[in-house]
CSV table of C-alpha atoms in Angstrom, one decimal:
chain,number,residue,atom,x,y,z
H,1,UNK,CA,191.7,140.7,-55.0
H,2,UNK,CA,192.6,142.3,-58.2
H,3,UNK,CA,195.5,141.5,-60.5
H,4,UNK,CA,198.5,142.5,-60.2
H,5,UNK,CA,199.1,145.2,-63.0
H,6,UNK,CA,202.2,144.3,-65.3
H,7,UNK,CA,203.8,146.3,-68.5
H,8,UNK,CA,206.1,142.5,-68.6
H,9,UNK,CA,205.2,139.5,-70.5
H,10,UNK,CA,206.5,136.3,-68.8
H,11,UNK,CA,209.4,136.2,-70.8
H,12,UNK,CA,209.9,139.6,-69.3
H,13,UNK,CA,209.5,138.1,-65.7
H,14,UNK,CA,212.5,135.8,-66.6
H,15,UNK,CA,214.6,138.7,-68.0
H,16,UNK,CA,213.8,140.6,-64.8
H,17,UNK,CA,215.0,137.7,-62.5
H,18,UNK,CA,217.8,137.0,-64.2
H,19,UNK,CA,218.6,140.9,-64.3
H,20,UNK,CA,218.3,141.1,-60.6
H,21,UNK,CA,220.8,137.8,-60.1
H,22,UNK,CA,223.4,139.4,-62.8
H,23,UNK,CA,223.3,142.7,-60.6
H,24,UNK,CA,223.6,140.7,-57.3
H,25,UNK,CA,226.6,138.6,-58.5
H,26,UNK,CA,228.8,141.8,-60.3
H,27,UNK,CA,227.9,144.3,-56.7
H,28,UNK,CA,228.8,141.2,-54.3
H,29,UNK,CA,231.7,140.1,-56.6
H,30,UNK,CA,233.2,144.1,-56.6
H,31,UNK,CA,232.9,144.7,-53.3
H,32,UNK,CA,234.4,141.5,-51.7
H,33,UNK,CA,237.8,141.4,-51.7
H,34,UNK,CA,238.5,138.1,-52.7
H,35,UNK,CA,239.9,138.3,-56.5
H,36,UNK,CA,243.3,137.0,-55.6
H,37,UNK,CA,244.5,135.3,-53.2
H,38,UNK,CA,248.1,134.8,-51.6
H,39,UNK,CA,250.7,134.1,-48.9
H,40,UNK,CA,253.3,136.4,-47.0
H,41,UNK,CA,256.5,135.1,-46.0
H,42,UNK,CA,255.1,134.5,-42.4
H,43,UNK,CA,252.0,132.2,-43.5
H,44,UNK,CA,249.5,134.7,-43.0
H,45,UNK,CA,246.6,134.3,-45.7
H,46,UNK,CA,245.9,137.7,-47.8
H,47,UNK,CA,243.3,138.5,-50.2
H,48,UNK,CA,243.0,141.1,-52.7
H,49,UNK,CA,240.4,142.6,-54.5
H,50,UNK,CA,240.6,146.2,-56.7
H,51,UNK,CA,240.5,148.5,-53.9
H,52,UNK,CA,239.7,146.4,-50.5
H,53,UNK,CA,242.0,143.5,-49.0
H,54,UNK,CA,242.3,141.5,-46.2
H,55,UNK,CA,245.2,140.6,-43.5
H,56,UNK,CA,247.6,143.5,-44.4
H,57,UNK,CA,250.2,145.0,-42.6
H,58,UNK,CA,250.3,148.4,-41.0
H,59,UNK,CA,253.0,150.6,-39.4
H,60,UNK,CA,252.3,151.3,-36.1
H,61,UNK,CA,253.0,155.0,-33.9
H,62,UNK,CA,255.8,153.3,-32.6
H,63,UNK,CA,257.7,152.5,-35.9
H,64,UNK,CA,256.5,149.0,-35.7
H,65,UNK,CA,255.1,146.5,-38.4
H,66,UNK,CA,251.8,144.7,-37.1
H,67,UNK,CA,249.3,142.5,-38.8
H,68,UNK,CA,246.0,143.6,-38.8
H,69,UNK,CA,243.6,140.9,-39.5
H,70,UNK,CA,240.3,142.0,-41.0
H,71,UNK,CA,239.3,143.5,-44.5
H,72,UNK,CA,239.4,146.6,-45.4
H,73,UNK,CA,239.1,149.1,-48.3
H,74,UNK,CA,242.6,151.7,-49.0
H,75,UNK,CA,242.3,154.8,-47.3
H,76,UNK,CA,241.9,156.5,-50.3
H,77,UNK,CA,241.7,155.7,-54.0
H,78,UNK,CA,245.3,157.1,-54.7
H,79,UNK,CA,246.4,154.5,-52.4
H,80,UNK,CA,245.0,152.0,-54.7
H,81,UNK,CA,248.5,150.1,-55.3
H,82,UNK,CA,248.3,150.2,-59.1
H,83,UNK,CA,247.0,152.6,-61.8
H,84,UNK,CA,245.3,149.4,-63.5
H,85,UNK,CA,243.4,148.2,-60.5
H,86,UNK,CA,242.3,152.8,-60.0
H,87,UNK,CA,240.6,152.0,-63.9
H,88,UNK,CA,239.2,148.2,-62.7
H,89,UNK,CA,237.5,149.9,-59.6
H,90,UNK,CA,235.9,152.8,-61.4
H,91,UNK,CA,235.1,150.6,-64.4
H,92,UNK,CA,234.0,147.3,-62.7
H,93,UNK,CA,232.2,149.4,-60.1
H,94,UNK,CA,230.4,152.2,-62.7
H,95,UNK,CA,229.2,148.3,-64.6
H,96,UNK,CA,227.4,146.9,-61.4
H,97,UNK,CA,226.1,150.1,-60.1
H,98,UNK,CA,224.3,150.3,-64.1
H,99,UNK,CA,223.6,146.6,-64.0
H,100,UNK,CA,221.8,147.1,-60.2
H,101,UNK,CA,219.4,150.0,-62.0
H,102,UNK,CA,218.2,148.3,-64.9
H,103,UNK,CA,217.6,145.2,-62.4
H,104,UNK,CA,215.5,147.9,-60.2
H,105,UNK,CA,213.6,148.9,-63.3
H,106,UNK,CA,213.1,145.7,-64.6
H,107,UNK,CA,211.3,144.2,-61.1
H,108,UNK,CA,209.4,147.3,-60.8
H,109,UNK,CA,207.7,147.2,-64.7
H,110,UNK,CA,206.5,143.1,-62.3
H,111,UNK,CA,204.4,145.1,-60.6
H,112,UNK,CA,203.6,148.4,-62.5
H,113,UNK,CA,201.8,148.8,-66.2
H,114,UNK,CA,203.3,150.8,-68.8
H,115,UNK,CA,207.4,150.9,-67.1
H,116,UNK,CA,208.5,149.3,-70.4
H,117,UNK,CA,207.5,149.2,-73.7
H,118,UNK,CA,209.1,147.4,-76.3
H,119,UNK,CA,211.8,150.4,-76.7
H,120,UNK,CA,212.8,151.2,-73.9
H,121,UNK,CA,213.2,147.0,-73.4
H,122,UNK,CA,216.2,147.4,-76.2
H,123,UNK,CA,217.3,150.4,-74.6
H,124,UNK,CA,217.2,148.3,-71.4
H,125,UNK,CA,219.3,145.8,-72.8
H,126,UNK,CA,221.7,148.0,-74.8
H,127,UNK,CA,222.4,149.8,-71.6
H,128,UNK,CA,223.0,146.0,-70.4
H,129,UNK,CA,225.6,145.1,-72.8
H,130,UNK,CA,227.5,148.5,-71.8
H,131,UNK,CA,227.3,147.1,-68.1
H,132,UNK,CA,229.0,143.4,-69.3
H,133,UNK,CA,231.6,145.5,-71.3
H,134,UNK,CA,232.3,147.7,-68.0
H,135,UNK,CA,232.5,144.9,-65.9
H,136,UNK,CA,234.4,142.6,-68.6
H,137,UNK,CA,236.9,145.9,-69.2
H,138,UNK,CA,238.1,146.3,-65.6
H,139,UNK,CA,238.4,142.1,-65.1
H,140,UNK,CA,240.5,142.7,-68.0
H,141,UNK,CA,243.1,145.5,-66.7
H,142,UNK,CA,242.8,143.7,-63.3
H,143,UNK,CA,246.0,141.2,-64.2
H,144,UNK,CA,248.4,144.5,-65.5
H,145,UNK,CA,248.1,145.3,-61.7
H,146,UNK,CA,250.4,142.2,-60.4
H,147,UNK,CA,253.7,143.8,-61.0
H,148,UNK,CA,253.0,146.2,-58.3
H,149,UNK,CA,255.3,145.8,-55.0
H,150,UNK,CA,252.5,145.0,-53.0
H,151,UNK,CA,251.7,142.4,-54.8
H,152,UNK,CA,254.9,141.1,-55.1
H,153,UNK,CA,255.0,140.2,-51.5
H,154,UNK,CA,252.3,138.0,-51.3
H,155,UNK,CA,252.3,136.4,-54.3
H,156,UNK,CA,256.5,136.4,-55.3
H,157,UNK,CA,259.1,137.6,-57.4
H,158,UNK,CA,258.0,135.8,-59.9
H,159,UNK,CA,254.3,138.1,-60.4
H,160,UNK,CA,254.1,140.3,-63.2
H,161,UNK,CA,251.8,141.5,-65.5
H,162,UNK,CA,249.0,139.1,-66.3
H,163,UNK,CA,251.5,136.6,-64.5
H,164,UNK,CA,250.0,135.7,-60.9
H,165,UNK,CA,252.9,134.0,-59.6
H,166,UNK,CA,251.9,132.1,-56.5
H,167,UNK,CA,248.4,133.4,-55.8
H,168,UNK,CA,245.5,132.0,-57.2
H,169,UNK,CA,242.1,133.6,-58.8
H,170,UNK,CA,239.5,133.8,-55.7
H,171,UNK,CA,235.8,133.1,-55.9
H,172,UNK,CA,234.8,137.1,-56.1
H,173,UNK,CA,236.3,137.2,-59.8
H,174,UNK,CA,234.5,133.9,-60.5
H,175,UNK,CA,231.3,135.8,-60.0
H,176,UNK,CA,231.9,139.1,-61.8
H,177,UNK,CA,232.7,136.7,-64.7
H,178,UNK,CA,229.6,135.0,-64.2
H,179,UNK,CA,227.2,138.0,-63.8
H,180,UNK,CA,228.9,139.2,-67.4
H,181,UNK,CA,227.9,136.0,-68.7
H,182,UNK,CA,224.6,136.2,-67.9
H,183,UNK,CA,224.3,140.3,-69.1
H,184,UNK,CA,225.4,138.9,-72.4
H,185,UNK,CA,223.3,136.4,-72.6
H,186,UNK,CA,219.6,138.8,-71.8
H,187,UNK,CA,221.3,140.8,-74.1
H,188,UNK,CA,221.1,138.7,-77.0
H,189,UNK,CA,217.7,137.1,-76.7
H,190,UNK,CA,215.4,138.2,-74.3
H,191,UNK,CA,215.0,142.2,-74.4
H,192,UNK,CA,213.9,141.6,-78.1
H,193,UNK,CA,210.8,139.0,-77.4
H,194,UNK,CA,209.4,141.5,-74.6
H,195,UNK,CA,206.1,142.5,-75.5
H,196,UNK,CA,203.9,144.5,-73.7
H,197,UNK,CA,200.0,144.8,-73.8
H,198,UNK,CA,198.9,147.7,-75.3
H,199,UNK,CA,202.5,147.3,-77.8
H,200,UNK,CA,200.4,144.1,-79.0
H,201,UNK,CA,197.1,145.4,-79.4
H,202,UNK,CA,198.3,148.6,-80.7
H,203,UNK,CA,197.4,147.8,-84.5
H,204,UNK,CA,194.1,147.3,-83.0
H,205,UNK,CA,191.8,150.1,-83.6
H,206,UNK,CA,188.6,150.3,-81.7
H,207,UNK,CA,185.4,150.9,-84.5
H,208,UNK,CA,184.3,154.5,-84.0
H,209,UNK,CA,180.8,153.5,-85.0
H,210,UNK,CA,178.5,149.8,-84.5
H,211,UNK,CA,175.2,149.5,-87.1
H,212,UNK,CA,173.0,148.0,-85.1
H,213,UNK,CA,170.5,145.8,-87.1
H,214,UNK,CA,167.0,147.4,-87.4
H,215,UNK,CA,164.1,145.3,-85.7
H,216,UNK,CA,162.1,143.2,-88.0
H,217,UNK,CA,158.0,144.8,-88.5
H,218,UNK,CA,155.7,142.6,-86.1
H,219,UNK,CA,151.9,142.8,-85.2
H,220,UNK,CA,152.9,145.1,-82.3
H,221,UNK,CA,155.5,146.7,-83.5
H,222,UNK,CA,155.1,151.1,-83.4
H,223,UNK,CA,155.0,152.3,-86.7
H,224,UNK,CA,157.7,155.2,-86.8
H,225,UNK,CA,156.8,158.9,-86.9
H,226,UNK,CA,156.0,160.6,-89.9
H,227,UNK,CA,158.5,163.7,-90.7
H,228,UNK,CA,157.5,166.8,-89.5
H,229,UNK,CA,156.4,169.3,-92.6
H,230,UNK,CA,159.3,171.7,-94.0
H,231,UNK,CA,157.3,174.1,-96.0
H,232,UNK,CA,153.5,176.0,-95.6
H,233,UNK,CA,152.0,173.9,-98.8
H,234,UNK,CA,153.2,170.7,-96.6
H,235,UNK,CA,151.8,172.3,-93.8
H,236,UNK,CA,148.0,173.3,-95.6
H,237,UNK,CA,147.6,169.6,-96.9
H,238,UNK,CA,148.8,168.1,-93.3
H,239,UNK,CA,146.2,170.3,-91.9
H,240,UNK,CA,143.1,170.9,-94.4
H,241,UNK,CA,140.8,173.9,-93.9
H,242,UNK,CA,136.9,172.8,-93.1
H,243,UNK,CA,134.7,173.0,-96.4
């Protein structure tokens, strides 16, 4: 069975893993909705994330207030209950959909020669440390969201701005913060040290011309052939006339 072509070096390999995991942790962690999570007055559990939630109320035909228990997304993105978490969810969401291609690139140049050369590997990783600063960016602005009413009713009075109150940070955040770490990391070290095979041997030029070695005379060695003539006198003493 032939090899596997590769335009990836095994440091590359790692960086493509490790690409993959960053853009697996910042999609799962912005689209489950469990940033934040709370308490209403009547003990039901809530959980928030930019634009999906969990356990909310709704008002039913009949004018009445019932619990619905499963997550959800708002119905649309003005209904988004702050302005901050609207800039989160276009900036943490634009960050893992950029993180997800560059993972897809990355595991394709595994299997494919010539995907990535050493500049578009910088490229790569510059577009990576755009993706961490998108991602970091909307976990930023997230907090400015708490003042909101809706907020307020799960997690107190006492929630403001970058002031949670009584809810707590959920395990989804904890994973966008991770897969930022990780970006940052690739970022600094291991886009530079990729290396491809024909970037390597590229200073390598192939000789136009080999000088063989002529054989050495032996007893049966042919002698070579004497030049043909080039004028008529050459031609008249080749070729003398009968006397």
């Amino acid at each position: 069975m032939p090899p596997v072509a590769s335009s990836l070096t095994i440091t590359g390999v790692i960086w493509a893993c490790l690409s993959m995991i960053s853009a697996i942790l910042s999609a799962t962690g912005f689209y489950m909705p469990y940033w934040m999570k709370g308490t209403l007055s009547d003990g039901t559990d809530v959980s928030f994330a930019s634009f999906r939630r969990c356990n909310y109320p709704r008002l039913t035909a009949e004018g009445k207030l019932e619990m619905i228990h499963e997550c959800g997304r708002y119905t649309s993105f003005l209904d988004i209950p702050s302005t901050s978490w609207q800039v989160t969810t276009i900036t943490v969401g634009l960050g893992a959909a950029v993180s997800l291609l560059v993972a897809f690139t990355a595991l394709s140049a595994c299997c494919l020669a010539d995907v990535i050369t050493k500049t578009t590997a910088r490229i790569l990783g510059l577009i990576q440390l755009i993706a961490a600063l998108l991602i970091a960016t909307g976990c930023c602005i997230y907090p400015n969201g708490w003042s909101s009413r809706e907020i307020r009713d799960v997690c107190g009075p006492d929630s403001e701005a970058y002031r949670l109150g009584t809810c707590q940070i959920s395990w989804s955040l904890y994973l966008l913060c991770t897969a930022v770490g990780i970006l940052l990391l690739m970022r600094d070290f291991i886009p530079e040290s990729l290396s491809c095979e024909t970037e390597l041997f590229s200073h390598l030029t192939p000789p136009t011309h080999v000088h063989l070695p002529e054989p050495a005379a032996g007893p049966f060695s042919v002698p070579p052939p004497s030049p043909a003539p080039s004028s008529p006198a050459e031609l008249r003493d080749a070729n003398p006339a009968p006397g």
